[in-house]
mmCIF file of C-alpha atoms in Angstrom:
data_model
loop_
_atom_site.group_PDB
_atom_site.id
_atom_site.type_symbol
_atom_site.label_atom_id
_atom_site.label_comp_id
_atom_site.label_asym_id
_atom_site.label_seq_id
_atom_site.Cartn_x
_atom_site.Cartn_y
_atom_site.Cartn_z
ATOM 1 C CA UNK A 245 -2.873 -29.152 -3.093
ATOM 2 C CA UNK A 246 -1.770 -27.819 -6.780
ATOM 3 C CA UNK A 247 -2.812 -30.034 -8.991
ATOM 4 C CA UNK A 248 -0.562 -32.734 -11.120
ATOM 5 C CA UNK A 249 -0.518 -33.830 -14.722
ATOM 6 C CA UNK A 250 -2.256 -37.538 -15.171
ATOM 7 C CA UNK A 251 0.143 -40.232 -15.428
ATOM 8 C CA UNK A 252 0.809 -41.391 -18.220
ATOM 9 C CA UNK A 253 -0.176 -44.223 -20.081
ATOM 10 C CA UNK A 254 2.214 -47.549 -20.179
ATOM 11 C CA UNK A 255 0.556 -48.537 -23.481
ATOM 12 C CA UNK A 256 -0.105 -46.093 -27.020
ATOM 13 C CA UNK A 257 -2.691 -43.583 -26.051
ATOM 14 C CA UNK A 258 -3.061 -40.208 -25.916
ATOM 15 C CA UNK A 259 -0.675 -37.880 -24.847
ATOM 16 C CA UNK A 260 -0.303 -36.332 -21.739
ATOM 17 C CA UNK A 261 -2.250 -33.253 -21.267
ATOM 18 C CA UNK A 262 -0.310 -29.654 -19.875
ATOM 19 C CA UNK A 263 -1.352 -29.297 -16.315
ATOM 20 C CA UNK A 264 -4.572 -27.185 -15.463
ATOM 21 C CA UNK A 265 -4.760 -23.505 -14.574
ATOM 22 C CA UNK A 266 -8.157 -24.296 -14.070
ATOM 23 C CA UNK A 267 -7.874 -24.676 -10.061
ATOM 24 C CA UNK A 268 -5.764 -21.477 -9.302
ATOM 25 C CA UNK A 269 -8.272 -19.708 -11.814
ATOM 26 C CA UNK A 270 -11.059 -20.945 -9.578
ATOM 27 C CA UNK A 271 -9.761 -20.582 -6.911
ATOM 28 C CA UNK A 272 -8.877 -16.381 -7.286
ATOM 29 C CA UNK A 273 -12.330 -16.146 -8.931
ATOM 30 C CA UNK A 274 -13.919 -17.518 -5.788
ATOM 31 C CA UNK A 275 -12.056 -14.903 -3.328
ATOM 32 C CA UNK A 276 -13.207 -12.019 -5.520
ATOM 33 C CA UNK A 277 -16.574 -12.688 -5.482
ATOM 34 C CA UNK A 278 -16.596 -13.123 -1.776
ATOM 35 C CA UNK A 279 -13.923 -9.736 -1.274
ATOM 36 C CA UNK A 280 -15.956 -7.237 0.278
ATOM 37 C CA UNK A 281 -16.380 -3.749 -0.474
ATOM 38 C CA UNK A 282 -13.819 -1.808 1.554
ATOM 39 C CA UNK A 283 -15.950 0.585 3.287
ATOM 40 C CA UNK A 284 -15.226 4.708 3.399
ATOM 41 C CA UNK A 285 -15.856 7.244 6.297
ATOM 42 C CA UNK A 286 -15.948 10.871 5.894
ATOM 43 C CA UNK A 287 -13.793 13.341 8.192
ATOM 44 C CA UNK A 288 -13.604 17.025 8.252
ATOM 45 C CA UNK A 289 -10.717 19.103 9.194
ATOM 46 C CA UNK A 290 -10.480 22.872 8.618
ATOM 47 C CA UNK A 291 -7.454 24.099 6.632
ATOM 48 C CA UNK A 292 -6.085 27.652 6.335
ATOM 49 C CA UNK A 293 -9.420 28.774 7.708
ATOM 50 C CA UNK A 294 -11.330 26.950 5.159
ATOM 51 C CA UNK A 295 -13.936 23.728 6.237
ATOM 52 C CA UNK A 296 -12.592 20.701 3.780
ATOM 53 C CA UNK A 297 -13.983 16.917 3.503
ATOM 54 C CA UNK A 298 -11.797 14.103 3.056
ATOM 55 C CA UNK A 299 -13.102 11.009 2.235
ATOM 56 C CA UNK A 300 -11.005 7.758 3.548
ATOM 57 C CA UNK A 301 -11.082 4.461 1.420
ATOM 58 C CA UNK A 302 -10.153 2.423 4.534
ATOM 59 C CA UNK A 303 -8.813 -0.853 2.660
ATOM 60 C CA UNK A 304 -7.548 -2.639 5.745
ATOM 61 C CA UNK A 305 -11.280 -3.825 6.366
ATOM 62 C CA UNK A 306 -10.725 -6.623 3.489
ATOM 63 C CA UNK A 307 -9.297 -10.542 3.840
ATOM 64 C CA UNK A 308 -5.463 -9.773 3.986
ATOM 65 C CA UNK A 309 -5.898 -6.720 5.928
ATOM 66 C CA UNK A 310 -4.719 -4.009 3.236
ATOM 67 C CA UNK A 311 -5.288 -3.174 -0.380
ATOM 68 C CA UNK A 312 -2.239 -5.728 -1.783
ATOM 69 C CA UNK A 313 -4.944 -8.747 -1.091
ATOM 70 C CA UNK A 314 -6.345 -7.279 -4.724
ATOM 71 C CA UNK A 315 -2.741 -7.095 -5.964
ATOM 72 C CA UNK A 316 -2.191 -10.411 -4.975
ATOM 73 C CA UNK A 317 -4.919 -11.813 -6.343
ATOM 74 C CA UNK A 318 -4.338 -10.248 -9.788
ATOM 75 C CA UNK A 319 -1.015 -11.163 -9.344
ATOM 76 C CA UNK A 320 -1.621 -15.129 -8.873
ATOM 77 C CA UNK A 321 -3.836 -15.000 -11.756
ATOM 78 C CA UNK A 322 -1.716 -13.828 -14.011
ATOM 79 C CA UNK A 323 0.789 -17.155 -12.958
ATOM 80 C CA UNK A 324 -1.583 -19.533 -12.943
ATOM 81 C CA UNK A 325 -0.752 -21.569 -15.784
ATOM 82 C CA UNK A 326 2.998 -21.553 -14.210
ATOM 83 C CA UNK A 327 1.713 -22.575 -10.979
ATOM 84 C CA UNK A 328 -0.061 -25.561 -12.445
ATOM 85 C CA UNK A 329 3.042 -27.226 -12.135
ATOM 86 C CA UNK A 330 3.945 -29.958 -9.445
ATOM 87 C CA UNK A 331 6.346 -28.341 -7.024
ATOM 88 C CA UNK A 332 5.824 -24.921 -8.069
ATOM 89 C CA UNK A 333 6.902 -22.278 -5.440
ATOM 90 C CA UNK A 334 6.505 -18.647 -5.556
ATOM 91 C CA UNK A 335 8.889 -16.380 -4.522
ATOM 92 C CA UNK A 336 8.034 -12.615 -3.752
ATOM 93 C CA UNK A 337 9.882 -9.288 -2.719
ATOM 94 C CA UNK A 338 7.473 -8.028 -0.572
ATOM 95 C CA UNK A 339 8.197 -5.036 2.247
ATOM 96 C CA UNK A 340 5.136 -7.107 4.323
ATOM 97 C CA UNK A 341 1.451 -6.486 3.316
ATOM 98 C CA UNK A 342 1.870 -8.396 -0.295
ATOM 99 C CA UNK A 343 3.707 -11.102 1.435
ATOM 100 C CA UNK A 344 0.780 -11.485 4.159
ATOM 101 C CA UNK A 345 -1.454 -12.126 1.050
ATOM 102 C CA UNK A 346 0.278 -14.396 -0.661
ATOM 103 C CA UNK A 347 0.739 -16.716 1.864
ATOM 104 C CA UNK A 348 -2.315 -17.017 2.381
ATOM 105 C CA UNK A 349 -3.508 -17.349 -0.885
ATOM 106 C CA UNK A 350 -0.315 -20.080 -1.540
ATOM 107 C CA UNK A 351 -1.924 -21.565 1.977
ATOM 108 C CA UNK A 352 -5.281 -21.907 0.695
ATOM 109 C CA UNK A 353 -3.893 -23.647 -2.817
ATOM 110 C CA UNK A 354 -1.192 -26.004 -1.256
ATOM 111 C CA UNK A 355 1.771 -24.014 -2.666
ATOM 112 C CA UNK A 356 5.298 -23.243 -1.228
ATOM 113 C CA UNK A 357 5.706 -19.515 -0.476
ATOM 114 C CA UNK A 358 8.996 -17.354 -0.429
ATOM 115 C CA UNK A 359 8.962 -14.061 1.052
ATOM 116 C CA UNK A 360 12.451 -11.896 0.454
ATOM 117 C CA UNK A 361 12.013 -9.631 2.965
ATOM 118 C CA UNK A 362 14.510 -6.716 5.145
ATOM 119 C CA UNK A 363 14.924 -5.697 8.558
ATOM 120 C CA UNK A 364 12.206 -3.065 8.261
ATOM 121 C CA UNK A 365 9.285 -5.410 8.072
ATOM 122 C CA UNK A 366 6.602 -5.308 10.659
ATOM 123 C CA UNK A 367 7.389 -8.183 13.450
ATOM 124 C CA UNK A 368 3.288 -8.634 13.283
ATOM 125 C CA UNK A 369 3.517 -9.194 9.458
ATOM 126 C CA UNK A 370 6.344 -11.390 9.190
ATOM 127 C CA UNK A 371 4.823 -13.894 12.049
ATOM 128 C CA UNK A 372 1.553 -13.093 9.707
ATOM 129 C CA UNK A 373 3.598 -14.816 6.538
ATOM 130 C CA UNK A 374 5.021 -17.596 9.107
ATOM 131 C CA UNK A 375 1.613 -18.476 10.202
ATOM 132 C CA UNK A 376 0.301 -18.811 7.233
ATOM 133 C CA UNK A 377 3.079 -21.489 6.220
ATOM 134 C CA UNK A 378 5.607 -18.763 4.459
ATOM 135 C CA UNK A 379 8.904 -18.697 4.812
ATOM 136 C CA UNK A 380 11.067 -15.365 5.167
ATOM 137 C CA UNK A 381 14.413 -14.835 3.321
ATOM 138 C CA UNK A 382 15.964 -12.447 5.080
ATOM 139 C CA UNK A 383 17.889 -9.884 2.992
ATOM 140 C CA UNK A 384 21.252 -8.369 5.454
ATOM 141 C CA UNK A 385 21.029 -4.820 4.389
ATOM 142 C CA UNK A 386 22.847 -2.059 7.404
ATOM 143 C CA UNK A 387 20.213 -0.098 8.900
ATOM 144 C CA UNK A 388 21.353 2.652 6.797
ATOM 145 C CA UNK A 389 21.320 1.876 3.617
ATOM 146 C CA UNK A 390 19.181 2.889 0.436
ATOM 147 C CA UNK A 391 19.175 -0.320 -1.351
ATOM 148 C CA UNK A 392 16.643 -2.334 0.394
ATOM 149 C CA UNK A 393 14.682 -2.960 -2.355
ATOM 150 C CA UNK A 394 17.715 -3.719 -4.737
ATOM 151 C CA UNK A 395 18.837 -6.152 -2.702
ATOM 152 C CA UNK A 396 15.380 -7.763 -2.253
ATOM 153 C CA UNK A 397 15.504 -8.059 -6.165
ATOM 154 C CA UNK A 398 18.950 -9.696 -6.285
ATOM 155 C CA UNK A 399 17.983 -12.325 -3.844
ATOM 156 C CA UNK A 400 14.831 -13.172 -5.837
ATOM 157 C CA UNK A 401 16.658 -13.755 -9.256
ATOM 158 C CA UNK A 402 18.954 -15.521 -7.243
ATOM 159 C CA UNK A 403 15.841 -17.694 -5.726
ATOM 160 C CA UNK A 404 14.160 -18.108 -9.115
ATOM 161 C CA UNK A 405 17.399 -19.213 -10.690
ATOM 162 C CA UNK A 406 18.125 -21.940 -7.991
ATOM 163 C CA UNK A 407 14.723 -23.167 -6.432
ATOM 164 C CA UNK A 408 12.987 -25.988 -8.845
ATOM 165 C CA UNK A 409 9.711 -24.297 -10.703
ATOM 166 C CA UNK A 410 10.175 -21.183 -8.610
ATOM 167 C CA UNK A 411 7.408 -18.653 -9.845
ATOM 168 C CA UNK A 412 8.280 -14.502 -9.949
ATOM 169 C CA UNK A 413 4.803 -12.996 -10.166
ATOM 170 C CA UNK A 414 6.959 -9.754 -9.969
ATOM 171 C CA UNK A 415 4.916 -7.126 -8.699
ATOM 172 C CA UNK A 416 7.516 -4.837 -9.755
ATOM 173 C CA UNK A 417 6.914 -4.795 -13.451
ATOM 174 C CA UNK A 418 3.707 -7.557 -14.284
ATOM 175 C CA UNK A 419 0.656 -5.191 -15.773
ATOM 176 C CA UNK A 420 -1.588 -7.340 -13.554
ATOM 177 C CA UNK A 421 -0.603 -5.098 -10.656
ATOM 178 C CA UNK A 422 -1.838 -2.038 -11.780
ATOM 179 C CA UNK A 423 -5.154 -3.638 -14.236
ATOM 180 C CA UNK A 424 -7.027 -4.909 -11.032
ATOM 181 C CA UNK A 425 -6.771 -1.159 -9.584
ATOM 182 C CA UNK A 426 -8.141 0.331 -13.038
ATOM 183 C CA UNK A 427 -11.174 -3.196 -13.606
ATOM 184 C CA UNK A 428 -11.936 -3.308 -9.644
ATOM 185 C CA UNK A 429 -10.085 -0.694 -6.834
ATOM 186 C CA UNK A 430 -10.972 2.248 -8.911
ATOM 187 C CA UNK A 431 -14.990 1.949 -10.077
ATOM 188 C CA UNK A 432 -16.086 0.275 -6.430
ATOM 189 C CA UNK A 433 -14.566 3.615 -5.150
ATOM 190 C CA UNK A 434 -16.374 5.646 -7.868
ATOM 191 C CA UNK A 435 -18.907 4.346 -6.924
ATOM 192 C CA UNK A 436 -18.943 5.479 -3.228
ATOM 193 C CA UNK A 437 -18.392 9.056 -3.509
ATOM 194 C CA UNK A 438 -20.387 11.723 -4.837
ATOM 195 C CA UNK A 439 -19.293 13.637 -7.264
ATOM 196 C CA UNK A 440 -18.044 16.930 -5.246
ATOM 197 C CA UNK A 441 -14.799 15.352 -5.172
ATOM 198 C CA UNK A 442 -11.933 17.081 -6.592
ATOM 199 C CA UNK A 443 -8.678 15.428 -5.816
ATOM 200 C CA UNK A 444 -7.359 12.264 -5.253
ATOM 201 C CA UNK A 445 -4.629 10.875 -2.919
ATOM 202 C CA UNK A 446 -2.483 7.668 -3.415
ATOM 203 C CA UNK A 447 0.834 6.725 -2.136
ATOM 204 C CA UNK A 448 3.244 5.140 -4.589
ATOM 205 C CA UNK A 449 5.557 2.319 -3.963
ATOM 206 C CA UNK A 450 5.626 -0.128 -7.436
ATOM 207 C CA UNK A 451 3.020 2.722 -8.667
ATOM 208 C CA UNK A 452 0.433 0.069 -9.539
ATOM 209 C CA UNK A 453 -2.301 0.895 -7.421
ATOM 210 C CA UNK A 454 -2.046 4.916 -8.362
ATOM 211 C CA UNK A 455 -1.630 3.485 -12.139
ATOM 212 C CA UNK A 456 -4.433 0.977 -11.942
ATOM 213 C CA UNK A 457 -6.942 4.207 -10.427
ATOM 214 C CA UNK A 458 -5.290 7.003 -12.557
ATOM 215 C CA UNK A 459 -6.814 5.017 -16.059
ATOM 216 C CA UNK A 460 -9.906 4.783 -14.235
ATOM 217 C CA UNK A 461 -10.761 8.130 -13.080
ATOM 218 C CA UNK A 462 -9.308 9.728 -16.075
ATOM 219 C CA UNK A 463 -12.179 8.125 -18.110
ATOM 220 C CA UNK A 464 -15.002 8.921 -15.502
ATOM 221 C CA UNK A 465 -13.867 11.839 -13.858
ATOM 222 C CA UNK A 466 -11.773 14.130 -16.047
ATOM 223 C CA UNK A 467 -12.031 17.043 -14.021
ATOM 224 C CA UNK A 468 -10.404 15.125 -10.906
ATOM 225 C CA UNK A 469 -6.337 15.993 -10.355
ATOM 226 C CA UNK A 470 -4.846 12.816 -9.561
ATOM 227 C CA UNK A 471 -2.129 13.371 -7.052
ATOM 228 C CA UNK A 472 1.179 11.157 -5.904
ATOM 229 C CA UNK A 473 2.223 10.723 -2.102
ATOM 230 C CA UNK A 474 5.743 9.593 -1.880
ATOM 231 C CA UNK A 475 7.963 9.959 1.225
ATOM 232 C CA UNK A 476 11.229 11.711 1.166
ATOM 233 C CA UNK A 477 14.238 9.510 0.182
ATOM 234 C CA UNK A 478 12.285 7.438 -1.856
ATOM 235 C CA UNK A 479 13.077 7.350 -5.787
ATOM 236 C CA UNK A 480 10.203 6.507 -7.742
ATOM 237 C CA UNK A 481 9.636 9.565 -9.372
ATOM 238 C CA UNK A 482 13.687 10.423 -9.662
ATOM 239 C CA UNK A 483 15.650 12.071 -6.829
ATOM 240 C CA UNK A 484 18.552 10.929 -4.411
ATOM 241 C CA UNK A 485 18.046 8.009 -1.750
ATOM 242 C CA UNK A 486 18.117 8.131 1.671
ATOM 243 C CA UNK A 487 17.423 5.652 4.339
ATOM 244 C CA UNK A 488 13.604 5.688 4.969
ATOM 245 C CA UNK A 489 12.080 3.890 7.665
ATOM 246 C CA UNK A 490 8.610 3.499 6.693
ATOM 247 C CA UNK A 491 7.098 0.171 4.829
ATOM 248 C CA UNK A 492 4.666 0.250 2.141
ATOM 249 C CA UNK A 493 5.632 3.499 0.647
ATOM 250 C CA UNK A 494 8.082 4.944 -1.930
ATOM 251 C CA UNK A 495 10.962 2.748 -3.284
ATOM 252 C CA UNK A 496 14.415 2.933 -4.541
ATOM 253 C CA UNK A 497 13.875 2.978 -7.939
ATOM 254 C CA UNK A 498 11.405 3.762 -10.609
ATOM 255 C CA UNK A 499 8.484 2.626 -11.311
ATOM 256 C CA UNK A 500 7.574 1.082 -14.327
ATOM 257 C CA UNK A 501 3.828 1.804 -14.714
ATOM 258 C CA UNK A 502 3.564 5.416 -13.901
ATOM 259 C CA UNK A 503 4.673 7.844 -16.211
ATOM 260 C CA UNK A 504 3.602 11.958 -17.028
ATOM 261 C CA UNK A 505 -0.271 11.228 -17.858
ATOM 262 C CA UNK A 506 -0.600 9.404 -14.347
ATOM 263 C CA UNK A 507 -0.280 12.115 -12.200
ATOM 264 C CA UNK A 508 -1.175 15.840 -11.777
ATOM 265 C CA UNK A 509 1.077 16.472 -9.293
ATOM 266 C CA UNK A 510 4.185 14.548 -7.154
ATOM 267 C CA UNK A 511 3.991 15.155 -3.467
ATOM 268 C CA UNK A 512 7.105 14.615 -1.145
ATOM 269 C CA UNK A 513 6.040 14.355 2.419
ATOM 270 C CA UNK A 514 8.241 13.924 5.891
ATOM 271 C CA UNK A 515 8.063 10.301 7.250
ATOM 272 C CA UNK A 516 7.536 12.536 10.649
ATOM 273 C CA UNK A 517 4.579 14.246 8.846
ATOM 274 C CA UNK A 518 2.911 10.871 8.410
ATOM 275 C CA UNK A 519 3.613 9.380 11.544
ATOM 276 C CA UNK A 520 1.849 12.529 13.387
ATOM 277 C CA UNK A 521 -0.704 11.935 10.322
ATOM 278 C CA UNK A 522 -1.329 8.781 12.122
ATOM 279 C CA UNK A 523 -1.604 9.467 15.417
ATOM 280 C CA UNK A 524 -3.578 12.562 14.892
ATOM 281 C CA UNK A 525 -6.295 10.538 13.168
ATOM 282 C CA UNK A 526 -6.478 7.987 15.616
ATOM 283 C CA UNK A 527 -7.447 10.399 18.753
ATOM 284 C CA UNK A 528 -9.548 12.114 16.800
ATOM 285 C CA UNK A 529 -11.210 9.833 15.323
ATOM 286 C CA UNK A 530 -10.490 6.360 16.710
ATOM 287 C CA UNK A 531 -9.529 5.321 13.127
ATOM 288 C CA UNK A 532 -6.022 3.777 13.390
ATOM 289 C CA UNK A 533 -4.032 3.218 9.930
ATOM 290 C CA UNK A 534 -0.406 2.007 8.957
ATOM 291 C CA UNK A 535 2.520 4.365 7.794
ATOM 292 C CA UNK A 536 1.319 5.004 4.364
ATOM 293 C CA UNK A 537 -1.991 5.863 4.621
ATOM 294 C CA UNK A 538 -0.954 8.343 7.143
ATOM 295 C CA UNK A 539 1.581 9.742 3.985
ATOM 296 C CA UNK A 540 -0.771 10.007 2.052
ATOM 297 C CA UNK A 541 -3.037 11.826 4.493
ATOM 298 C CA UNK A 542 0.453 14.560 5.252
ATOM 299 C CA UNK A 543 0.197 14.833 1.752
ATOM 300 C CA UNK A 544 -3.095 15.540 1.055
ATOM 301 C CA UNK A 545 -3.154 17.988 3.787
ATOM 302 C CA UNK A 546 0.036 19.599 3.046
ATOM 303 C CA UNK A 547 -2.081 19.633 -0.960
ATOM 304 C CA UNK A 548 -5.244 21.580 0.255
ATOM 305 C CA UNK A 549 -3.012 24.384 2.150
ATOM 306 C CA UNK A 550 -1.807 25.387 -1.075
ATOM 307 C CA UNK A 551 -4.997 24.782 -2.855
ATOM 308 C CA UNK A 552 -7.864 26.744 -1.035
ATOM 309 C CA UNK A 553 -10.508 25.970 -4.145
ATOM 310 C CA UNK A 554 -9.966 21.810 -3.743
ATOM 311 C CA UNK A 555 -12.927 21.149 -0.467
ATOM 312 C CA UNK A 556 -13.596 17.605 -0.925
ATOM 313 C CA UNK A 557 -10.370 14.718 -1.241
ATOM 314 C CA UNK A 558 -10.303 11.173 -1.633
ATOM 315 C CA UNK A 559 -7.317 9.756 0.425
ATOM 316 C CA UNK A 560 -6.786 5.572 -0.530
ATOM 317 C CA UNK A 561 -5.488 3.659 2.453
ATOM 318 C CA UNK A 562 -3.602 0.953 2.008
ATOM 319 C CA UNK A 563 -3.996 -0.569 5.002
ATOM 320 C CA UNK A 564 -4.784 0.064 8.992
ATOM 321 C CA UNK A 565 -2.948 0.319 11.877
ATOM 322 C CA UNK A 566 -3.106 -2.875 13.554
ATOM 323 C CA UNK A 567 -0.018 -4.946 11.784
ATOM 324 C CA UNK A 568 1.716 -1.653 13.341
ATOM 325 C CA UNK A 569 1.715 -1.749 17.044
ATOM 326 C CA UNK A 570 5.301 -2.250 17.356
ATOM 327 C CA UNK A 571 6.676 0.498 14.784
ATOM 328 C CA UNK A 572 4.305 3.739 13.827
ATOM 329 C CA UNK A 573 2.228 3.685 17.243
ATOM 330 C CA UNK A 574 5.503 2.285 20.018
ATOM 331 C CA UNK A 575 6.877 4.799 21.902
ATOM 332 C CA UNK A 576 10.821 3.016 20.990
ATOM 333 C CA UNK A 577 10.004 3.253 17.384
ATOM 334 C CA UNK A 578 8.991 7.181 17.464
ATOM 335 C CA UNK A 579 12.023 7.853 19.843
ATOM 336 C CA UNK A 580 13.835 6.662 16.841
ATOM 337 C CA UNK A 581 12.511 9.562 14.551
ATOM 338 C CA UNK A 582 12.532 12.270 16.795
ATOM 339 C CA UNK A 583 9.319 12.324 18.107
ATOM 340 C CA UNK A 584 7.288 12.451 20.851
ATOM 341 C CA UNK A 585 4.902 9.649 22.019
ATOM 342 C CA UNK A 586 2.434 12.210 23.667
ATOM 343 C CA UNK A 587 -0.754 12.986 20.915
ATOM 344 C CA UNK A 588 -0.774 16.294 21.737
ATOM 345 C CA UNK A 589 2.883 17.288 21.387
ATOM 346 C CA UNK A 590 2.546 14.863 18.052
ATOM 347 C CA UNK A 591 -0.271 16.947 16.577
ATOM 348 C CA UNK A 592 1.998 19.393 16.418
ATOM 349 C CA UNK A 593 4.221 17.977 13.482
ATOM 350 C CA UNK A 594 0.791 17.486 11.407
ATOM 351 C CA UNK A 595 1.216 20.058 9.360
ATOM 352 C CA UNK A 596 -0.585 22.174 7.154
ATOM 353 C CA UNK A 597 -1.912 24.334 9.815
ATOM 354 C CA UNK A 598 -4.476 21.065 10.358
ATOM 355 C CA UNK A 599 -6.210 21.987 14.152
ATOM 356 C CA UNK A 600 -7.495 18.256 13.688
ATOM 357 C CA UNK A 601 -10.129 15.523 12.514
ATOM 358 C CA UNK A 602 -13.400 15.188 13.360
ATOM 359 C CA UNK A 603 -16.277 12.925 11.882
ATOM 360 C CA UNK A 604 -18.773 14.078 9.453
ATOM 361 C CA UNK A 605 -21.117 13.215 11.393
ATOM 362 C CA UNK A 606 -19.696 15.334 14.651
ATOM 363 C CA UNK A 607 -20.372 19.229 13.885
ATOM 364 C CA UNK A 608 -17.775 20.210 17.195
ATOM 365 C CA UNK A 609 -14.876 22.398 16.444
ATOM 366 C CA UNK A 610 -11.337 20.515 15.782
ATOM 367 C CA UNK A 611 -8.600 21.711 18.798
ATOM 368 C CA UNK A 612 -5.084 21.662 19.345
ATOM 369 C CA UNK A 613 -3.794 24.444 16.215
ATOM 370 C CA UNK A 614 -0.305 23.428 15.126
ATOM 371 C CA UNK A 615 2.463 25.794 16.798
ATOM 372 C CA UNK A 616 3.463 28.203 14.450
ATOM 373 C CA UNK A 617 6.949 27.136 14.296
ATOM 374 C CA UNK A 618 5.370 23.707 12.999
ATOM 375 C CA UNK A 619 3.076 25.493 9.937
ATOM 376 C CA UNK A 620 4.308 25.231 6.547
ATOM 377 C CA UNK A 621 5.614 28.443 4.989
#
């Protein structure tokens, strides 16, 4: 339970003291130091003719199931002293994996969790949040529209102004979202990889975990371009909106930590793209991941067709594929974007004249070449 100020004394003594942070602190210090390292495998694909190496940071293998349980954790940190208050509820816009990871955190320290969440959230995550004790505020935005996340944000000011000691960590715009990427994500990868890597490969929704790794590779690896996934229709890097159907990548506004030194170079990949992405990866290679990663693998692909000197990439995934059984791998859900449930017809929209993915440690020959009508121009 959170803790509570002493009572205070019915005759002249001393005052009462402010609440503790000290438990919360404890608390997020303890799940740190047990957080494992989030392991990588190597794939290799052939591109354009040319043999390349990608290396996958697979952060689904972690407590909360995707890279936001370090996000979350930075985030409750940076709130502590708030959420030393009796009653103290926090309240979070959250598209699903941040929510999952608060509410378990909030679980674990007694504390009343909010998630304000849409219609495109992952049925698996939102009875996730519910399990966990959270409760969902659902925001009524039409199928169609491009203001998900606006609306998400109106509903929490609205929460924060009405709820008793309601807590915004606001991933949206608190530095503690992109610091833990730069002090924790960014040197345990850097410390995986060799140094033949050339490129790396993060989708961007608030732009804190590209932000957070950008600082940190710039200092220990000059020479490596730092490149941004978004999805088309998104808006953090400028643009118009357009109804997007994948969670956990781009947004409908800016975002506030990236800016011209973050990023080499701004990729804009079909949700289609990433979807195949997906399902590509998993026959190949039996390694299933969510919508995002599989952006940021499109991009990264569609990245080292038009750069034949870059043969080793780093691709961060957020998360894996199993909170996405009923969206990115369900027959209904593809029918919905156009396209086909079979692999092989799927393999087709991959892209970047990618034949496929094999292990490192499997020397066969990747099969099934895109159609040309399917290879970039």
């Amino acid at each position: 339970m959170p803790p509570t100020s002493p009572t205070a004394a019915a005759t002249p003594g001393p005052a009462p003291r402010t609440p503790s942070a000290g438990p919360v602190l404890g608390h997020v210090a303890r799940a740190m130091a047990d957080y494992p390292v989030t392991p990588v495998r190597t794939i290799r694909t052939e591109i354009a003719g040319i043999p390349r190496t990608l290396t996958l940071k697979l952060e689904g293998h972690s407590p909360w199931r995707s890279i936001k349980g370090r996000t979350a954790l930075s985030l409750i940190r940076s709130v502590a002293d708030e959420l030393s208050v009796p009653g103290a509820t926090v309240v979070e816009s959250t598209s699903g994996n941040l929510g999952l990871a608060l509410s378990a955190i909030c679980r674990e320290l007694g504390l009343r969790f909010v998630a304000v969440v849409d219609h495109r959230q992952s049925p698996v995550i939102q009875q996730a949040i519910e399990a966990n004790g959270g409760e969902l505020d659902w925001v009524k935005t039409p199928d169609d529209a491009t203001t998900h996340l606006q609306d998400r944000l109106a509903r929490v000011r609205e929460l924060v102004r009405d709820l008793p000691h309601a807590v915004w960590p606001n991933q949206y715009a608190n530095d503690a979202n992109w610091r833990i990427h730069e002090s924790w994500t960014g040197p345990e990868l850097d410390a995986q990889v060799d140094g033949t890597a050339q490129a790396l490969f993060a989708g961007v929704s608030t732009g804190g975990t590209l932000a957070g790794l950008s600082r940190h590779f710039r200092r220990t690896r000059p020479g490596m371009r730092i490149v941004a996934v978004d999805v088309r229709g998104s808006t953090v890097f400028g643009g118009v909106p357009r109804p997007r159907s994948l969670t956990g990548i781009g947004a409908s506004r800016r975002s506030a930590f990236l800016d011209d030194a973050s990023t080499d170079e701004v990729l804009l990949v079909d949700e289609r793209q990433a979807v195949a992405c997906c399902h590509t990866l998993r026959h190949d290679t039996q390694i299933a991941v969510g919508g995002s990663s599989g952006a940021v693998l499109a991009g990264c692909l569609e990245y080292l067709y038009r750069n034949p000197e870059v043969r080793h990439a780093l691709c961060v995934c957020p998360d894996l594929g199993e909170h996405y059984g009923p969206t990115v791998y369900h027959p209904a859900w593809l029918d919905r974007l156009g396209l086909p449930a079979e692999p092989g017809r799927l393999r087709h929209r991959t892209g970047a004249a990618c034949p496929g993915f094999r292990s490192a440690d499997d020397t066969s020959p990747a099969t099934g070449a895109p159609s040309e009508e399917d290879a970039p121009r």
